[in-house]
Coordinates of C-alpha atoms in Angstrom, one line a residue:
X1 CA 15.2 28.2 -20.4
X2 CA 11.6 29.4 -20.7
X3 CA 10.2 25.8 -19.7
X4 CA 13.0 25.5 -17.7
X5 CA 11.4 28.4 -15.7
X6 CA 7.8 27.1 -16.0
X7 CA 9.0 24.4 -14.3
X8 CA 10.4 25.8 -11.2
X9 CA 7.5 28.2 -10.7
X10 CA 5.2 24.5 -10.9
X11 CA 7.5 23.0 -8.7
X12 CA 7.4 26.1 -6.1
X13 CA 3.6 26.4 -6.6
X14 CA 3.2 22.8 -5.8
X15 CA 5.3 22.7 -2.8
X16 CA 2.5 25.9 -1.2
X17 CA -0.7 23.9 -2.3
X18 CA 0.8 21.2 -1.2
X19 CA 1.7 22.5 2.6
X20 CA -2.2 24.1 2.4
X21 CA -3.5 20.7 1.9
X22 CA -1.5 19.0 4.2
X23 CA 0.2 21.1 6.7
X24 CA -1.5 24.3 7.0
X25 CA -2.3 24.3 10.7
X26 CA -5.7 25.0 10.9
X27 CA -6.8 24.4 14.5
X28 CA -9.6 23.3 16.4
X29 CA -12.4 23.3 13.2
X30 CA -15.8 22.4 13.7
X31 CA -17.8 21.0 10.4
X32 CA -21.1 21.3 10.1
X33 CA -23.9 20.4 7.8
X34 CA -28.1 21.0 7.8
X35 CA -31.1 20.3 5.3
X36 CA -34.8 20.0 5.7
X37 CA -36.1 16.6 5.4
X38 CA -40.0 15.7 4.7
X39 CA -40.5 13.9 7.9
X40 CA -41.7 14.3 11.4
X41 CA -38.9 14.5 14.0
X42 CA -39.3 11.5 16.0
X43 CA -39.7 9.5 12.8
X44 CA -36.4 11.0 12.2
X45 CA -34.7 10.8 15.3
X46 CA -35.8 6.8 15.6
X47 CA -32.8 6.1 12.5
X48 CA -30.9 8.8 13.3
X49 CA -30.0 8.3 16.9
X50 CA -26.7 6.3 17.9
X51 CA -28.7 2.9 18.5
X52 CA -31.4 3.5 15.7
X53 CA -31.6 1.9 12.2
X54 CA -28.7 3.6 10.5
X55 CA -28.1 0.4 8.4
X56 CA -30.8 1.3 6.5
X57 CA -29.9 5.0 5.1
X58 CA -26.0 5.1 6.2
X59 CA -23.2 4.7 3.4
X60 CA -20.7 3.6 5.4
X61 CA -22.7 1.5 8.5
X62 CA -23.7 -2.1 7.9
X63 CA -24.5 -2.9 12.0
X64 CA -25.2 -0.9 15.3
X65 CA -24.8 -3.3 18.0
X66 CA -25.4 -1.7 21.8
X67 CA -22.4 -3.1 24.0
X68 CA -24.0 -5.3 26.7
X69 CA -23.9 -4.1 30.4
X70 CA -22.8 -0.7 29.2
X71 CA -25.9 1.4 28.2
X72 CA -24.1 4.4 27.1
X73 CA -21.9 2.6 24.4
X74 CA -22.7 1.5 20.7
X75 CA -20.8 0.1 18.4
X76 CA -20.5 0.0 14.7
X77 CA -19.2 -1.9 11.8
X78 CA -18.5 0.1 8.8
X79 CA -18.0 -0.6 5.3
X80 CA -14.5 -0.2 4.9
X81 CA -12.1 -3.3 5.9
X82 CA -9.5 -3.7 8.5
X83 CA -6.1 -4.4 7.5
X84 CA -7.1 -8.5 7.7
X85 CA -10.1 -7.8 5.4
X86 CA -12.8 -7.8 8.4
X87 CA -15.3 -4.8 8.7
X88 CA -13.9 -2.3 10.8
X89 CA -15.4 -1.2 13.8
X90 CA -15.7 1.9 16.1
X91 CA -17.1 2.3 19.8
X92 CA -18.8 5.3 20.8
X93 CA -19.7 6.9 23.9
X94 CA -23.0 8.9 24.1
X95 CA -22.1 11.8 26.1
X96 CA -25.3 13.0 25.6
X97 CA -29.2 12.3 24.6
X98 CA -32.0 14.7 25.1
X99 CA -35.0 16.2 23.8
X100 CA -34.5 19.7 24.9
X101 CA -38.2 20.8 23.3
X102 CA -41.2 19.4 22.1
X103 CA -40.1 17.8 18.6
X104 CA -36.2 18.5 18.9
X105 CA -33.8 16.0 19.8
X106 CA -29.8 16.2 19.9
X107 CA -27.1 13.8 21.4
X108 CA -22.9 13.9 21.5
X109 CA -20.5 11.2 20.7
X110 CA -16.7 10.4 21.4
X111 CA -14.7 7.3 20.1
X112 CA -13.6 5.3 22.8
X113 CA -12.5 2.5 21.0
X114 CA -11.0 1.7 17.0
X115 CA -9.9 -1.5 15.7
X116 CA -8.3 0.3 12.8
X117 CA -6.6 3.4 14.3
X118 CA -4.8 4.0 17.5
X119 CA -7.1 5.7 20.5
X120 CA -4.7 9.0 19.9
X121 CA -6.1 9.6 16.5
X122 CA -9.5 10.4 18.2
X123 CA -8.4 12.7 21.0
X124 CA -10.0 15.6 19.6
X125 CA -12.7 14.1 17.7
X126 CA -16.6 14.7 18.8
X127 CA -19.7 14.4 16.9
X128 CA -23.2 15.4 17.3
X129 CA -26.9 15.3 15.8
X130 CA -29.2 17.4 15.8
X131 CA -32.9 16.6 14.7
X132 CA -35.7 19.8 15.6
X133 CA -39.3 20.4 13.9
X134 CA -39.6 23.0 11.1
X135 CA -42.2 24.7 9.2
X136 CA -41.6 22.0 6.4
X137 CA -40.9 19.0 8.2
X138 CA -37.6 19.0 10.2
X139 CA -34.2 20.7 10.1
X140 CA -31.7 18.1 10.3
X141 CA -27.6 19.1 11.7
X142 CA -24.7 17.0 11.7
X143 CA -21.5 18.2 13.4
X144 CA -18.0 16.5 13.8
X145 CA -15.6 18.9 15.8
X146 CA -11.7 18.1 15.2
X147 CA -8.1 19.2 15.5
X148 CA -7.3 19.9 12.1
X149 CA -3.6 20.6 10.1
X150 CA -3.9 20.6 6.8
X151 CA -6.8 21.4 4.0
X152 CA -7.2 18.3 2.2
X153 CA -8.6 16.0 5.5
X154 CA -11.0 19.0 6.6
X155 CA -12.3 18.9 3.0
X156 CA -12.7 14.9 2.8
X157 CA -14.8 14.9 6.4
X158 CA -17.4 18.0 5.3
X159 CA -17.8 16.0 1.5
X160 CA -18.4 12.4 3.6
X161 CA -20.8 14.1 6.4
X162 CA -22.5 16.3 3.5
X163 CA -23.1 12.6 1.6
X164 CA -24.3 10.8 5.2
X165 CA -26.8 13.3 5.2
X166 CA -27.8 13.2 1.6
X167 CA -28.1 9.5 2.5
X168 CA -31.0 10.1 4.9
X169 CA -32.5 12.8 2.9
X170 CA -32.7 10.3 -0.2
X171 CA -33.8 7.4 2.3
X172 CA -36.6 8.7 3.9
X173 CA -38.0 10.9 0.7
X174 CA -37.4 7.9 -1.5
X175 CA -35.4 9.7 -3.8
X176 CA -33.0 7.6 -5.9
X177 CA -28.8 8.5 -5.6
X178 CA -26.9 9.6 -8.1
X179 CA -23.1 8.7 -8.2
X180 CA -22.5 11.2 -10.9
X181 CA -22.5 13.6 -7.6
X182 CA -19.5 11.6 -6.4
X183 CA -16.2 13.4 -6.7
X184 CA -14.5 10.1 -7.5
X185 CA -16.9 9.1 -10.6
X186 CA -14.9 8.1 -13.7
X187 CA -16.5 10.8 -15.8
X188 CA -15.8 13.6 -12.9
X189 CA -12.3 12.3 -12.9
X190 CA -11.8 12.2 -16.8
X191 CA -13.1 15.6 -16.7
X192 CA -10.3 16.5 -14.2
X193 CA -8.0 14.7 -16.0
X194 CA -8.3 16.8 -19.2
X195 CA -8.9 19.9 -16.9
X196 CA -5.4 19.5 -15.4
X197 CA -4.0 19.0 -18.9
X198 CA -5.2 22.0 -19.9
X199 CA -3.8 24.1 -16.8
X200 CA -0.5 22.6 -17.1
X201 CA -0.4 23.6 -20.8
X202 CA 0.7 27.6 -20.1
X203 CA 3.5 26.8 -17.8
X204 CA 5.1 24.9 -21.4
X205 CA 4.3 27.3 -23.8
X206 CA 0.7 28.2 -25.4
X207 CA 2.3 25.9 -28.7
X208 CA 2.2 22.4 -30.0
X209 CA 4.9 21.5 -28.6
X210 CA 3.9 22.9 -24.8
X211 CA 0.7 20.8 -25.4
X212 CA 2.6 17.4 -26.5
X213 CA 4.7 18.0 -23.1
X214 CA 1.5 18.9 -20.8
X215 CA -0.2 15.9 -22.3
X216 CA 3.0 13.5 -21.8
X217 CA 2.9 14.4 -18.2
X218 CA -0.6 13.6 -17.6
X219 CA 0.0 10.7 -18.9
X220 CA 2.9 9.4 -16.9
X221 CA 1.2 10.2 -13.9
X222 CA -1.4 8.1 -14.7
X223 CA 0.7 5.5 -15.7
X224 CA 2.6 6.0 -12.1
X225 CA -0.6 5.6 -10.4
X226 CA -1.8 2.7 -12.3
X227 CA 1.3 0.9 -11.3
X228 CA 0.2 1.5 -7.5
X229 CA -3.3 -0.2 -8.2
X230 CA -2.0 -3.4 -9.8
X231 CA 0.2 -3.4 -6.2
X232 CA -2.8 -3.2 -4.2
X233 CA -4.8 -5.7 -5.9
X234 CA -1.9 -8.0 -6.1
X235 CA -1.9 -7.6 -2.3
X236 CA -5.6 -8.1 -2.3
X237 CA -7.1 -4.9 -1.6
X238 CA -10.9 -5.6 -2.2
X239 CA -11.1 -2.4 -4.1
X240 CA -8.9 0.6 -5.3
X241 CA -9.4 4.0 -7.1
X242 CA -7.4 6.7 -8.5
X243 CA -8.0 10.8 -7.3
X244 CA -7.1 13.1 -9.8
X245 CA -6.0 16.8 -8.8
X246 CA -5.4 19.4 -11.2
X247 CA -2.2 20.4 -10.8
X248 CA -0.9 18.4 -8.3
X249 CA -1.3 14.7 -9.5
X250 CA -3.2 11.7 -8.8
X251 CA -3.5 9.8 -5.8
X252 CA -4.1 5.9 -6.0
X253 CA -6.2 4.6 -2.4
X254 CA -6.1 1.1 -1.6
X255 CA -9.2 -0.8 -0.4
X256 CA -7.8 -1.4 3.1
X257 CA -5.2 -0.2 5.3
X258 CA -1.8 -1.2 5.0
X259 CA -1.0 -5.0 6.7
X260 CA 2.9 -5.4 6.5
X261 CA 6.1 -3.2 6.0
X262 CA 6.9 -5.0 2.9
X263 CA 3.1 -4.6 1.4
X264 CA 4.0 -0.6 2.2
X265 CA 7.2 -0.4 0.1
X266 CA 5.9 -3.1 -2.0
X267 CA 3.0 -0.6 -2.9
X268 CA 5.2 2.5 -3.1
X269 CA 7.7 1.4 -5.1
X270 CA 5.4 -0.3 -8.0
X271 CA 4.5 3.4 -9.0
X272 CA 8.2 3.7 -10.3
X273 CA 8.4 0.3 -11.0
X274 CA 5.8 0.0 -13.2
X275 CA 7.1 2.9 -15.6
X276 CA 10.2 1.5 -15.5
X277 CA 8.9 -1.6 -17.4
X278 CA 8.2 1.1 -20.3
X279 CA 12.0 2.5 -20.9
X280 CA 13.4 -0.5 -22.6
X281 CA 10.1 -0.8 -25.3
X282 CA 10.8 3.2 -25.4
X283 CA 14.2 3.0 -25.8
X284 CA 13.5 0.0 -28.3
X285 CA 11.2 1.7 -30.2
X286 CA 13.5 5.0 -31.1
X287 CA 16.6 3.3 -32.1
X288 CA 14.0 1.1 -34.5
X289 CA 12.7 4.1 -35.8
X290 CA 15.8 5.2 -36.7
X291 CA 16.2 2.4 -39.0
X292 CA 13.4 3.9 -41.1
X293 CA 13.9 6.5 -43.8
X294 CA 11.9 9.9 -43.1
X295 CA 11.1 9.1 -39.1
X296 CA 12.5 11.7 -37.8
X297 CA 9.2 13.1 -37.0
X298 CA 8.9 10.0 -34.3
X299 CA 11.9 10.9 -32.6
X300 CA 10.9 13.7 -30.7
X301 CA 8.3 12.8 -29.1
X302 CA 9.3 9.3 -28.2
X303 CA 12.2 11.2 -26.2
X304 CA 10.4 14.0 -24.8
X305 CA 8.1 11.2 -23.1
X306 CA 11.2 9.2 -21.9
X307 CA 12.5 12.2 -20.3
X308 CA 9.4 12.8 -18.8
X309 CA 8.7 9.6 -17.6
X310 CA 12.2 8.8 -16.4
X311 CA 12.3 12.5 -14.5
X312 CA 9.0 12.1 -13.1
X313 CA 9.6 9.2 -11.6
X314 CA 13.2 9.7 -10.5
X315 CA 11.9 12.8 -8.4
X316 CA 9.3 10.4 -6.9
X317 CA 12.0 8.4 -5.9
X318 CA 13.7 11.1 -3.8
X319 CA 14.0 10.1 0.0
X320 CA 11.3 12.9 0.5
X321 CA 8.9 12.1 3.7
X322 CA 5.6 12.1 1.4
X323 CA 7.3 10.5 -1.6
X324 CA 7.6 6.8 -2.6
X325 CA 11.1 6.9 -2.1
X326 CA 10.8 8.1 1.8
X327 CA 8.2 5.6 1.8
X328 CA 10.5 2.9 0.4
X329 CA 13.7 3.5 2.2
X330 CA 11.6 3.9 5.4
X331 CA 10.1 0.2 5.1
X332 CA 14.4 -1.3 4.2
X333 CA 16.1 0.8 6.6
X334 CA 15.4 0.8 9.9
X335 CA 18.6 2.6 11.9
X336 CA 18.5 6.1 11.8
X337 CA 22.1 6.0 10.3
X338 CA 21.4 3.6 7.5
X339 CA 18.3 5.4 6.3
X340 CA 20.3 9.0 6.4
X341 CA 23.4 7.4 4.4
X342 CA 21.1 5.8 2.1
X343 CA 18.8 9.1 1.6
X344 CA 22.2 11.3 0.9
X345 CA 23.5 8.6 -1.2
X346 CA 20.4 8.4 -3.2
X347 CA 19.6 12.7 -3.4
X348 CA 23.5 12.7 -4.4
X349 CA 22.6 10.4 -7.5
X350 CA 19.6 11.9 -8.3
X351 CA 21.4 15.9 -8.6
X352 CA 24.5 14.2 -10.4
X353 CA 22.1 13.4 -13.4
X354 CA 20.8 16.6 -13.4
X355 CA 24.4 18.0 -13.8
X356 CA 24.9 15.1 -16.5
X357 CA 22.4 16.4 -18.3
X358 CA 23.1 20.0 -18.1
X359 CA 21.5 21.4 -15.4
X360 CA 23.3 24.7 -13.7
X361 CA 24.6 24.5 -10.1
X362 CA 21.7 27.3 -9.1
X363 CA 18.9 25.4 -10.6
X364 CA 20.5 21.9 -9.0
X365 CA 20.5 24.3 -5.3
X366 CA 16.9 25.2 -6.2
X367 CA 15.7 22.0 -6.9
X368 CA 17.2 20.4 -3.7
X369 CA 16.0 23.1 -1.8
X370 CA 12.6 22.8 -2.9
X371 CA 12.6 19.2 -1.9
X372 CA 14.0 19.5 1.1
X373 CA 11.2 22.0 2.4
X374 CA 8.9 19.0 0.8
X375 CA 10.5 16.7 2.9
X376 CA 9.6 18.7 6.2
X377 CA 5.7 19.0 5.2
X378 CA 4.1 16.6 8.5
X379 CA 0.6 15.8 8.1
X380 CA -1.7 14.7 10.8
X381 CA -0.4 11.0 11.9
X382 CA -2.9 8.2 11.6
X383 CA -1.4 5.6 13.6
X384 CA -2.4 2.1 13.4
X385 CA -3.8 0.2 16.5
X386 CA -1.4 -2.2 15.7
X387 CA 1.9 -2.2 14.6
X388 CA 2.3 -3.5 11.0
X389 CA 3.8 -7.4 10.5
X390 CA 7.9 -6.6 10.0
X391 CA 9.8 -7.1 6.8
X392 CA 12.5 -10.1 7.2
X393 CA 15.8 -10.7 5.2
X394 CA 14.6 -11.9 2.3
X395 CA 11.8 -9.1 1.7
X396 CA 14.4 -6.6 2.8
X397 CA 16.7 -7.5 0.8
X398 CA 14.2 -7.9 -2.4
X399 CA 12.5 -4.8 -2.3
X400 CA 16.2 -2.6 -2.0
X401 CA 17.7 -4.1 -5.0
X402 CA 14.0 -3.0 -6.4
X403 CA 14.2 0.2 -5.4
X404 CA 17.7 0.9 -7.0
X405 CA 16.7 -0.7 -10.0
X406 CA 14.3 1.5 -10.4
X407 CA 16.4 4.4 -10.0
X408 CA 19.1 2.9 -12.2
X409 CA 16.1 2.4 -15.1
X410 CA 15.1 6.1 -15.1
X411 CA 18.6 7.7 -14.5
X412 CA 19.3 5.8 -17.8
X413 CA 16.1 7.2 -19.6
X414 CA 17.0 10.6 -18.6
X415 CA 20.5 10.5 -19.9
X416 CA 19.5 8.4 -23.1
X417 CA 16.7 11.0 -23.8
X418 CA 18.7 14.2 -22.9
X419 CA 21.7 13.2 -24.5
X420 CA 19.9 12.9 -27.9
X421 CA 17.6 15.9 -27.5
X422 CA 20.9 17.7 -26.8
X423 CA 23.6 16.5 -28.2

């Protein structure tokens, strides 16, 4: 009952961080970031300025090209790929240039034109630089104003414009980087890795056993995750990394947006489906061990992680909007009807294992409850320029009878494990 407990007050924690990060309307927000660089202004303002030499200090820019017969428009060509593997590029407007005083310089810039995101994305969205002389050399500010709902993207623009300006602070005082400073270095995300095992410890119990379970659940999450990289190389993402958050999970990010409706499920469903490869060995491996004399000891935990892993992933399998089960369904079925039938159908088999296995009818309300206040978190909509390649029959059809395997596989696990933990 006690962990039982623990795990709705998770669960409820979760779902308010959770609407912080992503829903929390914050408004119109304006970021901004400043340092003192060794270096005379105009020095400055020659790389820093919309047509200057920002491939040579920018992380992200690899060309600034001015458009021709339009003297107020540049564009750049950044780093990260389109969803065909080409740099992605952005056209700017200068709103404005200036040197309001001897040895300060400042402009303003708008997005006119993405080849990645749809023009409504950058509605809000205006940046400016600032470049002025101070006692030590000169004072430079980057700003990037927005309409903002939810924590987590506001967070993710101040970290990138704090690391531009690092950038140019490194390049023009020669100073070498230092990834270790990145948030998504290994050894800053091994350290949060253990950090989050230790948080979730408490909420099972200061004991042995609380520990075994807090470690089991890190452990499937990265598993989960894992399972969403191999889909993203597979699909020939140039690069992908894992985010780990204490207390709410990991996050795996492709190296590219998304190309086709079947790459989307595809890549959302290979987080289930990749743990579901692991409940057969699991299942394998207890009934072996009870062949042997004096294992007892190996039964318990080889159920507690099937449970674990089979529940975990059976929740992520809900129809929920930010799950991989929304994300699925939403790729198979498009009719409004179909999807809402199959969502019921699916939330329907997903509370009748929890009353298989025990679960009261307030804690099944709870649960579904909690999900479905999930389920109406919206986060900011980043809408492609172009509307991803459709899924025909044959990738239709494939990915459903995925999908319900998947949730077949872990239903099992959880009735296997519970049924022998208690019988």
């Amino acid at each position: 009952m006690a962990t039982y407990q623990a795990a709705v007050f998770l669960a409820a924690f979760n779902l308010g961080l959770l609407w912080l990060l992503m829903a929390a309307p914050l408004g119109r927000r304006t970021i901004r970031v400043s340092r003192i660089i060794r270096e005379r202004p105009e020095e400055l303002w020659n790389i820093t300025r919309p047509a200057g030499d920002q491939t040579s200090w920018h992380p992200n820019v690899i060309a600034v090209e001015p458009v021709d017969g339009k003297p107020d428009l540049v564009e750049f060509a950044y780093r990260q790929s389109d969803r065909h593997g080409h740099p992605s590029r952005r056209t700017m407007i200068v709103d404005r240039t200036a040197m309001t005083a001897a040895g300060c310089f400042t402009c303003e810039l708008r997005v006119v034109n993405d080849t990645t995101l749809d023009h409504t994305f950058w509605e809000g969205y205006r940046e400016s630089r600032k470049v002025e002389r101070a006692p030590l050399g000169s004072r430079v500010t980057f700003e990037q104003t927005d309409n903002y709902r939810g924590l987590a993207f506001y967070l993710f623009r101040r970290i990138a414009l704090a690391r531009e300006l690092s950038a140019l602070q490194n390049h023009v005082e020669e100073s070498p980087a230092s990834g270790l400073l990145h948030f998504e270095h290994p050894l800053w995300q091994t350290v949060l890795v253990l950090l989050s095992t230790v948080l979730l410890w408490p909420f099972f119990g200061l004991t042995a056993q609380g520990l075994m379970i807090s470690v089991f659940l890190t452990l499937v999450i990265l598993l989960h995750e894992l399972g969403h990289m191999v889909a993203y190389r597979a699909f020939g993402h140039p690069t992908t990394r894992m985010l780990f958050v204490p207390l709410l999970g990991g996050v795996a990010i492709g190296g590219r947006p998304y190309n086709t409706h079947f790459e989307v499920a595809t890549c959302a469903l290979m987080g289930a489906g990749f743990s579901a490869l692991l409940v057969p060995i699991l299942v394998a491996a207890h009934q072996s061990a009870g062949d042997i004399p004096h294992s007892t000891a190996m039964d318990g935990p080889i159920l507690v992680f099937l449970v674990i892993l089979g529940a975990f992933n059976l929740l992520n399998l809900l129809p929920t909007y930010r799950f991989d089960g929304g994300q699925v369904l939403r790729q198979v079925f498009q009719a409004p009807r179909a999807l809402a039938l199959t969502s019921f159908m699916v939330t329907g088999v997903v509370a009748w294992t929890g009353w298989r296995i025990g679960l009261s009818a307030p804690a099944l309300t709870i649960g579904v409850a909690l999900f479905t206040l999930l389920g109406m978190i919206r986060t900011k909509s980043a809408k492609p320029r172009e509307a991803l390649v459709p899924m025909n029959g044959p990738e239709r059809l494939m990915t459903g009878f995925g999908y319900y395997a998947a949730l077949a596989i872990h239903v099992y696990a959880v009735i296997y494990a519970c049924d022998r933990l208690f019988p």
